[in-house]
Tab-separated table of C-alpha atoms in Angstrom:
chain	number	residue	atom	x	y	z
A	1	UNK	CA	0.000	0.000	0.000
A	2	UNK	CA	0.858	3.554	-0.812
A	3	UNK	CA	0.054	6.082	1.860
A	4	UNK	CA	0.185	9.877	0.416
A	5	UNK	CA	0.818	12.929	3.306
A	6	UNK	CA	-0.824	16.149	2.544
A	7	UNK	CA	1.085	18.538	4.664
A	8	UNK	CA	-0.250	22.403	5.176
A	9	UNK	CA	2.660	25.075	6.243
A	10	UNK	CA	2.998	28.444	6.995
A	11	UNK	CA	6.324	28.983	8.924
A	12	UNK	CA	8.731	27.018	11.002
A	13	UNK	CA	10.428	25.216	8.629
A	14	UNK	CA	13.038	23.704	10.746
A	15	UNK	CA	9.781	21.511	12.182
A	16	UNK	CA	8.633	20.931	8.672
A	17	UNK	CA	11.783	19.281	7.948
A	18	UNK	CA	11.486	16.987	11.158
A	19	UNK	CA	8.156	16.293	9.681
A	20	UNK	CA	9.360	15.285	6.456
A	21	UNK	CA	11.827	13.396	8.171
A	22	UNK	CA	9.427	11.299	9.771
A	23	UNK	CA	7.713	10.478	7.044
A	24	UNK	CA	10.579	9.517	4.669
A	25	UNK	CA	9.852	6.057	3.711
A	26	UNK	CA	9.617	4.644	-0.176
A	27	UNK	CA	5.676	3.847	0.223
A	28	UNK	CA	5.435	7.392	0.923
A	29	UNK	CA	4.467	10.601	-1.326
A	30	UNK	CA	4.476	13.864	0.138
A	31	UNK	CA	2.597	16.651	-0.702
A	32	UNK	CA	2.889	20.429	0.785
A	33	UNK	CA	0.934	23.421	0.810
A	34	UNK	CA	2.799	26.934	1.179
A	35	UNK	CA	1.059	29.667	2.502
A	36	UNK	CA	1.287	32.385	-0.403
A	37	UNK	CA	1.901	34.543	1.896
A	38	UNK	CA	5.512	32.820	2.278
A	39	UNK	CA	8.282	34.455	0.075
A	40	UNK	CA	10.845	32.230	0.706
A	41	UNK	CA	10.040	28.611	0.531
A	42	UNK	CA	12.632	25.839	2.553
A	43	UNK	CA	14.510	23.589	0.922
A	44	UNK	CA	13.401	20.174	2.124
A	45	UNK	CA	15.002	16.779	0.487
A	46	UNK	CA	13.964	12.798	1.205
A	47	UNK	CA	15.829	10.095	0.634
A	48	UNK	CA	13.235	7.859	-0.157
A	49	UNK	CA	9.757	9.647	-0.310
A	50	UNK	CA	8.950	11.258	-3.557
A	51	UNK	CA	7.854	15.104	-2.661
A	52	UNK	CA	6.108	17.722	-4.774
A	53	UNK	CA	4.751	21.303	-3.946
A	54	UNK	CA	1.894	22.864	-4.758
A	55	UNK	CA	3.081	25.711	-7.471
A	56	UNK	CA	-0.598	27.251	-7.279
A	57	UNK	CA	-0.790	28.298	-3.610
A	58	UNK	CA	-3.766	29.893	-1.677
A	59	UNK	CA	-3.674	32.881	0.134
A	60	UNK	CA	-4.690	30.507	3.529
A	61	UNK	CA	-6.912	33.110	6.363
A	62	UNK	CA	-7.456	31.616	9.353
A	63	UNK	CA	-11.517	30.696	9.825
A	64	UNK	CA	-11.812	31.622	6.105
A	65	UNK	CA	-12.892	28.781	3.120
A	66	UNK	CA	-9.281	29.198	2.256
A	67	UNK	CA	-8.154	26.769	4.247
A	68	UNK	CA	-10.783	24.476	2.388
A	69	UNK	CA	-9.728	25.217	-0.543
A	70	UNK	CA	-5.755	24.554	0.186
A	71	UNK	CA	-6.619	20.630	1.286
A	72	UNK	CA	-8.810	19.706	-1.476
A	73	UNK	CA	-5.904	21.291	-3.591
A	74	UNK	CA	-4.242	18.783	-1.981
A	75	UNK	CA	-6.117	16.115	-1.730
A	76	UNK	CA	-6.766	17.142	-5.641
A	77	UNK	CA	-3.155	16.905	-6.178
A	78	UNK	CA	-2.496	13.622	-4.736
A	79	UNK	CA	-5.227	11.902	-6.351
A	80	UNK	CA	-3.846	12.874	-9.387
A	81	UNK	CA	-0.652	11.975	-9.112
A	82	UNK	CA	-0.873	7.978	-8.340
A	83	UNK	CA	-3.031	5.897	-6.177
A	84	UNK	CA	-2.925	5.797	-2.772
A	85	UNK	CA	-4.799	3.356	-0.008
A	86	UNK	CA	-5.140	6.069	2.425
A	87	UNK	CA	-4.291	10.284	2.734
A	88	UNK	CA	-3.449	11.725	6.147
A	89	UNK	CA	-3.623	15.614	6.268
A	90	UNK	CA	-1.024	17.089	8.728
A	91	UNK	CA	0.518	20.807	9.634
A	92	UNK	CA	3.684	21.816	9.298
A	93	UNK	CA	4.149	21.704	12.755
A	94	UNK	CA	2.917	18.039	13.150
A	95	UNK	CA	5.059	14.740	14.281
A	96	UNK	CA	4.281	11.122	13.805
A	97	UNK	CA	4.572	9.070	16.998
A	98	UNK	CA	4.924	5.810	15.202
A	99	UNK	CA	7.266	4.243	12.721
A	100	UNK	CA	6.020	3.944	9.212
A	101	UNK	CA	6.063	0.157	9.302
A	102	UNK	CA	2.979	0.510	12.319
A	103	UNK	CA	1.254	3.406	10.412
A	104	UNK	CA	1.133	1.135	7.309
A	105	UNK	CA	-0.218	-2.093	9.463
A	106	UNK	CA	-2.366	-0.115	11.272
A	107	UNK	CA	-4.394	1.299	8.275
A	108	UNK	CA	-4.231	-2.062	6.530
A	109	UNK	CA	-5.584	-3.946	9.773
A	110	UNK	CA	-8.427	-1.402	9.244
A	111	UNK	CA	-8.726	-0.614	5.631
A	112	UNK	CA	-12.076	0.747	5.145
A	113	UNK	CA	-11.976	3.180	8.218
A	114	UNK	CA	-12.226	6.762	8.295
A	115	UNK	CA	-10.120	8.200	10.757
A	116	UNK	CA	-12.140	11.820	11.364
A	117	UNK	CA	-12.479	13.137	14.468
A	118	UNK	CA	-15.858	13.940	16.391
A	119	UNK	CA	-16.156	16.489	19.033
A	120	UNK	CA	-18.336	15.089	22.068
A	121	UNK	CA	-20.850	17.113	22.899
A	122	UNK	CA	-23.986	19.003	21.965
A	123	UNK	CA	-22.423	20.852	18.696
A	124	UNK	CA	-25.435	22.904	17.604
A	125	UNK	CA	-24.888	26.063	18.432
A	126	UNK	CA	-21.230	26.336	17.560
A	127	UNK	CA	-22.040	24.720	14.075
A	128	UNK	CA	-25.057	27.008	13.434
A	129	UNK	CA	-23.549	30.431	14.502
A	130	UNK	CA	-20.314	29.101	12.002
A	131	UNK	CA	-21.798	27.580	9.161
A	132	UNK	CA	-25.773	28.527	9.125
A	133	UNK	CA	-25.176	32.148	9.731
A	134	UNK	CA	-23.569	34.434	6.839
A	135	UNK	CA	-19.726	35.616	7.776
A	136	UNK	CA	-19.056	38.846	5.964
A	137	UNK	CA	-15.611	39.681	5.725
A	138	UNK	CA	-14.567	36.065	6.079
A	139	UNK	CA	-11.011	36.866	5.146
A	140	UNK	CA	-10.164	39.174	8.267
A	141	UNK	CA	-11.360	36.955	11.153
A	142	UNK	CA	-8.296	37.485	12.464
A	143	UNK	CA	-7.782	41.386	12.621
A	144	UNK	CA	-4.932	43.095	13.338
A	145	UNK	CA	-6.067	46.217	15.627
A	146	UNK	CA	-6.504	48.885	12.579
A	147	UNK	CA	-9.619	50.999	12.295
A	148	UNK	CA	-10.802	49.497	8.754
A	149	UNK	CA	-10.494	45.122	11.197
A	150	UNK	CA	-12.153	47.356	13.823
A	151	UNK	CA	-14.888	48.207	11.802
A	152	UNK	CA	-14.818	44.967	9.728
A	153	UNK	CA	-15.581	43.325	13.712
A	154	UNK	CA	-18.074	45.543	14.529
A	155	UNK	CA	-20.223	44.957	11.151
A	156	UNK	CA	-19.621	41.339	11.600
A	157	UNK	CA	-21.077	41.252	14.697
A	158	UNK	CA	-24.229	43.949	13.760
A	159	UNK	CA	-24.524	41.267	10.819
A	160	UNK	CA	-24.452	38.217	12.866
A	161	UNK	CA	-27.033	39.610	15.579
A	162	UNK	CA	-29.155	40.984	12.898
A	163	UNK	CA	-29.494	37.469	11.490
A	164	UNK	CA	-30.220	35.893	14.575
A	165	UNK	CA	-33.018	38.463	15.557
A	166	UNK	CA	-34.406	37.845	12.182
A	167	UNK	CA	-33.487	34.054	12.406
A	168	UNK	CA	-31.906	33.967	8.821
A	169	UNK	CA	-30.625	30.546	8.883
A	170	UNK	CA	-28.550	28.520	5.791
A	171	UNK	CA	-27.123	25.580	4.989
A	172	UNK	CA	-30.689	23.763	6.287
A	173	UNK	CA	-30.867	20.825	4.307
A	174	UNK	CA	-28.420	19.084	5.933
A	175	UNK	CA	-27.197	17.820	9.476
A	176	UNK	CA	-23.692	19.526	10.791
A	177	UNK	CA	-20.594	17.890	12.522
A	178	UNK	CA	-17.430	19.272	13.820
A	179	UNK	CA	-14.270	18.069	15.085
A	180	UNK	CA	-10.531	18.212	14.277
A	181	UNK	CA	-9.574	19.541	11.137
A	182	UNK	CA	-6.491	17.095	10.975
A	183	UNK	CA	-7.615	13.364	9.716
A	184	UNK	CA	-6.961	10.011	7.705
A	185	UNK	CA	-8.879	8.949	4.607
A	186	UNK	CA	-9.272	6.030	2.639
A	187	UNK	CA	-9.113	6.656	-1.343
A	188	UNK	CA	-12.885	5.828	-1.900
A	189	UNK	CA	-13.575	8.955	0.670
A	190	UNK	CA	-11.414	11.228	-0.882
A	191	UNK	CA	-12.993	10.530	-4.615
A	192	UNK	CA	-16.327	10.940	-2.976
A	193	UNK	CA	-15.410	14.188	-1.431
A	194	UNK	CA	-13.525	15.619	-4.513
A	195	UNK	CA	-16.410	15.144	-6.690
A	196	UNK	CA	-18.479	17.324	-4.346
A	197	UNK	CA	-15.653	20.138	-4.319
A	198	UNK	CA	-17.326	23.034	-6.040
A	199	UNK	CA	-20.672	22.335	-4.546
A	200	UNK	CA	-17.927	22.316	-1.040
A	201	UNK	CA	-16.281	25.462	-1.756
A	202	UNK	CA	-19.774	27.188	-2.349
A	203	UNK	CA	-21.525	25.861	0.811
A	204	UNK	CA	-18.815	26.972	2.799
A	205	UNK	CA	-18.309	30.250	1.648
A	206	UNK	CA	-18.941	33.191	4.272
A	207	UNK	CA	-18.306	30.750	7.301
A	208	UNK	CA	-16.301	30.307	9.804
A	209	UNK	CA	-13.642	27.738	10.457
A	210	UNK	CA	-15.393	25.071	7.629
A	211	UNK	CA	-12.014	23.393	8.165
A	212	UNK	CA	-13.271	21.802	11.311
A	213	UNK	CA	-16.989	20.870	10.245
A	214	UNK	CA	-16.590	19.941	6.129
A	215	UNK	CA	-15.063	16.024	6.121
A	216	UNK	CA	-16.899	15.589	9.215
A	217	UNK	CA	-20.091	16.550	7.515
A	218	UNK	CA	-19.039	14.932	4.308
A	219	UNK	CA	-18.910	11.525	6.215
A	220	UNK	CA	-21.855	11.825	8.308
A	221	UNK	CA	-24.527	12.161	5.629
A	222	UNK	CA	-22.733	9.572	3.371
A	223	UNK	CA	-23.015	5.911	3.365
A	224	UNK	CA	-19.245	6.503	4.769
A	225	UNK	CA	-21.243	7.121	8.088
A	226	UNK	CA	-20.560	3.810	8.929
A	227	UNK	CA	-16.604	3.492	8.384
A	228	UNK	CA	-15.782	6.144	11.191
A	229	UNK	CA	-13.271	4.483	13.477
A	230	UNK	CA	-14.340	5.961	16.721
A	231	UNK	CA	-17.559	8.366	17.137
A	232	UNK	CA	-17.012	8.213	21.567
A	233	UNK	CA	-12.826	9.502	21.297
A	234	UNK	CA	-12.293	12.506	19.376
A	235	UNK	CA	-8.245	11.808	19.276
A	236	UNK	CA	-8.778	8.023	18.897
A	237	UNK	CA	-11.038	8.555	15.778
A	238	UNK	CA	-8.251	10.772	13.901
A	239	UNK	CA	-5.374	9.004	15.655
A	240	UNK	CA	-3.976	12.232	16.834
A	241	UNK	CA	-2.499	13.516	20.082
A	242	UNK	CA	-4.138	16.941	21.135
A	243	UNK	CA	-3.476	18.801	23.901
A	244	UNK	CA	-5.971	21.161	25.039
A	245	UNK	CA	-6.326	23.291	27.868
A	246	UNK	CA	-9.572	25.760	28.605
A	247	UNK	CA	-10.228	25.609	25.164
A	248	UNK	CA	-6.707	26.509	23.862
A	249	UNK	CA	-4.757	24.431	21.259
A	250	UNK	CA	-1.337	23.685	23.760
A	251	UNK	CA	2.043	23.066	22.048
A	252	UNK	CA	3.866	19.842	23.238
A	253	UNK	CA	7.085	20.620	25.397
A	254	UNK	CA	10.385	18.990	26.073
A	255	UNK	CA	8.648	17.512	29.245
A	256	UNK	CA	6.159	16.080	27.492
A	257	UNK	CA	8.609	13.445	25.756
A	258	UNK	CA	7.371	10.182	27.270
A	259	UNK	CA	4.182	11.103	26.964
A	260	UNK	CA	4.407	11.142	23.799
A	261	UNK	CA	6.509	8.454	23.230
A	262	UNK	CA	4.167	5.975	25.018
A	263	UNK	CA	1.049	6.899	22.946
A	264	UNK	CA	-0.570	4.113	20.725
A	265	UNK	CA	-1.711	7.150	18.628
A	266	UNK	CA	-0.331	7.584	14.999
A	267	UNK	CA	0.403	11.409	14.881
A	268	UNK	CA	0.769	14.346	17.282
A	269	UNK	CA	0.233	17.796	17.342
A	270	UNK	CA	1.231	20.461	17.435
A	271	UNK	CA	5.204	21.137	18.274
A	272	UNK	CA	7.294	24.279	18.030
A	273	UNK	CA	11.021	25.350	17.668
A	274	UNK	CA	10.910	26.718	20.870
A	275	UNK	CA	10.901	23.086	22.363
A	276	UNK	CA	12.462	21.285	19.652
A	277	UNK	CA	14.138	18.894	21.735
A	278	UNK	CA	11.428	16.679	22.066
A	279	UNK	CA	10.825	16.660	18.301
A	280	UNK	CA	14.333	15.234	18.033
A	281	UNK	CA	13.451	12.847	20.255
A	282	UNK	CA	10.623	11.574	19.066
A	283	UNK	CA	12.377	11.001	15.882
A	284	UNK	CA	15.292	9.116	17.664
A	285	UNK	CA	13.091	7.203	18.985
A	286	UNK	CA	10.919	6.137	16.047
A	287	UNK	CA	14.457	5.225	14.175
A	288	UNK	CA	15.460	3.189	16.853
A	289	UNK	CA	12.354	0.953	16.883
């Protein structure tokens, strides 16, 4: 079996060539995703893996469809390019905890699986105020303090209000799940999913943070429904290591090493250069196995 990565940076390269690291094995393709926004790109080599980059890249906002539309370039991309049993999607600041030989025998122990992850919970009101309410100015969620974001907020939130007093809902014919963004797919989804892109790209538009509700969706109202690894575990469905805290995404430290190291989980995120000691060795310890 061929596994392709589809890998989505933005900065810290050094980690990004940890990552690729990791993943340098001959049943391997890589696939990245620059940030536009990125002048100068790294030079990253494998000794095994083949590797391509995307040469149209997105302008990627954070909470804006642009994210979407980066991983089905990618997922696009792959597809294209040769065929694969499964596609996991990663950042650029991402580590595998396992050596490729498990990550292969793990997905071919459970071939037809999905592994998306499911947040626990009631969902509905996060999912309506993101995806059934209309987002104007979708591409400055993330504002940086001038008076024209300042004014962008303050109309966003006059829109959002006015739409709730009025109840103008979208996006009604169909039901809504959320969960990690980051995920493992069998071929079969990914052809289902790509075939829906345009009809994707336009249901998403003028939301917020459709990277963490769109495969989950996909899969839920699919006869896919029923190859989702875990629905109960939100990291054991996408075989990811998350750390959370109050509702903050928390970077693994140099501490956190045999934590790590004793997790039956595939992947883990996310890392930094800051504590790049552990990164190191995590890979050490996934050569020596």
């Amino acid at each position: 079996m061929k596994h392709a990565y589809l890998i989505l940076a933005h900065h810290e390269f050094e980690l990004l060539a940890c990552l690729v690291e990791g993943l340098d094995d001959p049943r391997n393709t890589i696939f990245i995703h620059f940030d536009s926004k990125v002048s100068a790109l790294p030079t990253l080599k494998t000794k095994f893996a083949n590797l391509f980059v995307l040469e149209e890249r997105i302008d990627v906002r954070w909470g804006d469809v642009s994210i979407v539309e980066a991983e089905l370039r990618l997922f696009q991309m792959a597809q294209d390019s040769g065929n694969f049993s499964h596609y996991h999607l990663l950042s650029g600041v991402d580590m595998p905890l396992q050596t490729q030989d498990v990550i292969h025998s793990f997905c071919a122990a459970h071939p037809n699986k999905q592994f998306i992850g499911y947040s626990q919970g009631d969902q509905r009101a996060h999912v309506e105020r993101k995806v059934q309410r209309y987002h104007i100015f979708p591409r400055h969620f993330r504002a940086s303090g001038n008076l024209a974001d300042r004014l962008r907020k303050i109309l966003r939130f006059l829109c959002l209000r006015l739409q709730f007093v009025l109840n103008v809902k979208r996006n009604q014919d169909i039901e809504f799940k959320k969960g990690t963004q980051w995920l493992s797919l069998t071929a079969d989804f990914v052809a289902f999913l790509l075939v829906q892109k345009e009809e994707i790209l336009k249901r998403y538009s003028y939301t917020f943070c459709a990277d963490e509700i769109f495969v989950q969706t996909a899969c839920w109202n699919s006869p896919f429904r029923s190859q989702i690894y875990d629905l109960k575990d939100e990291g054991n469905g996408s075989q990811r290591m998350i750390q959370w805290r109050d509702n903050q995404l928390i970077d693994w430290q140099d501490k956190d090493f045999d934590t790590l190291a004793h997790s039956q989980l595939l992947f883990a995120r996310k890392f930094n250069e800051a504590n790049s000691d552990v990164v190191q060795k995590l890979l050490t310890n996934i050569r020596l196995r």
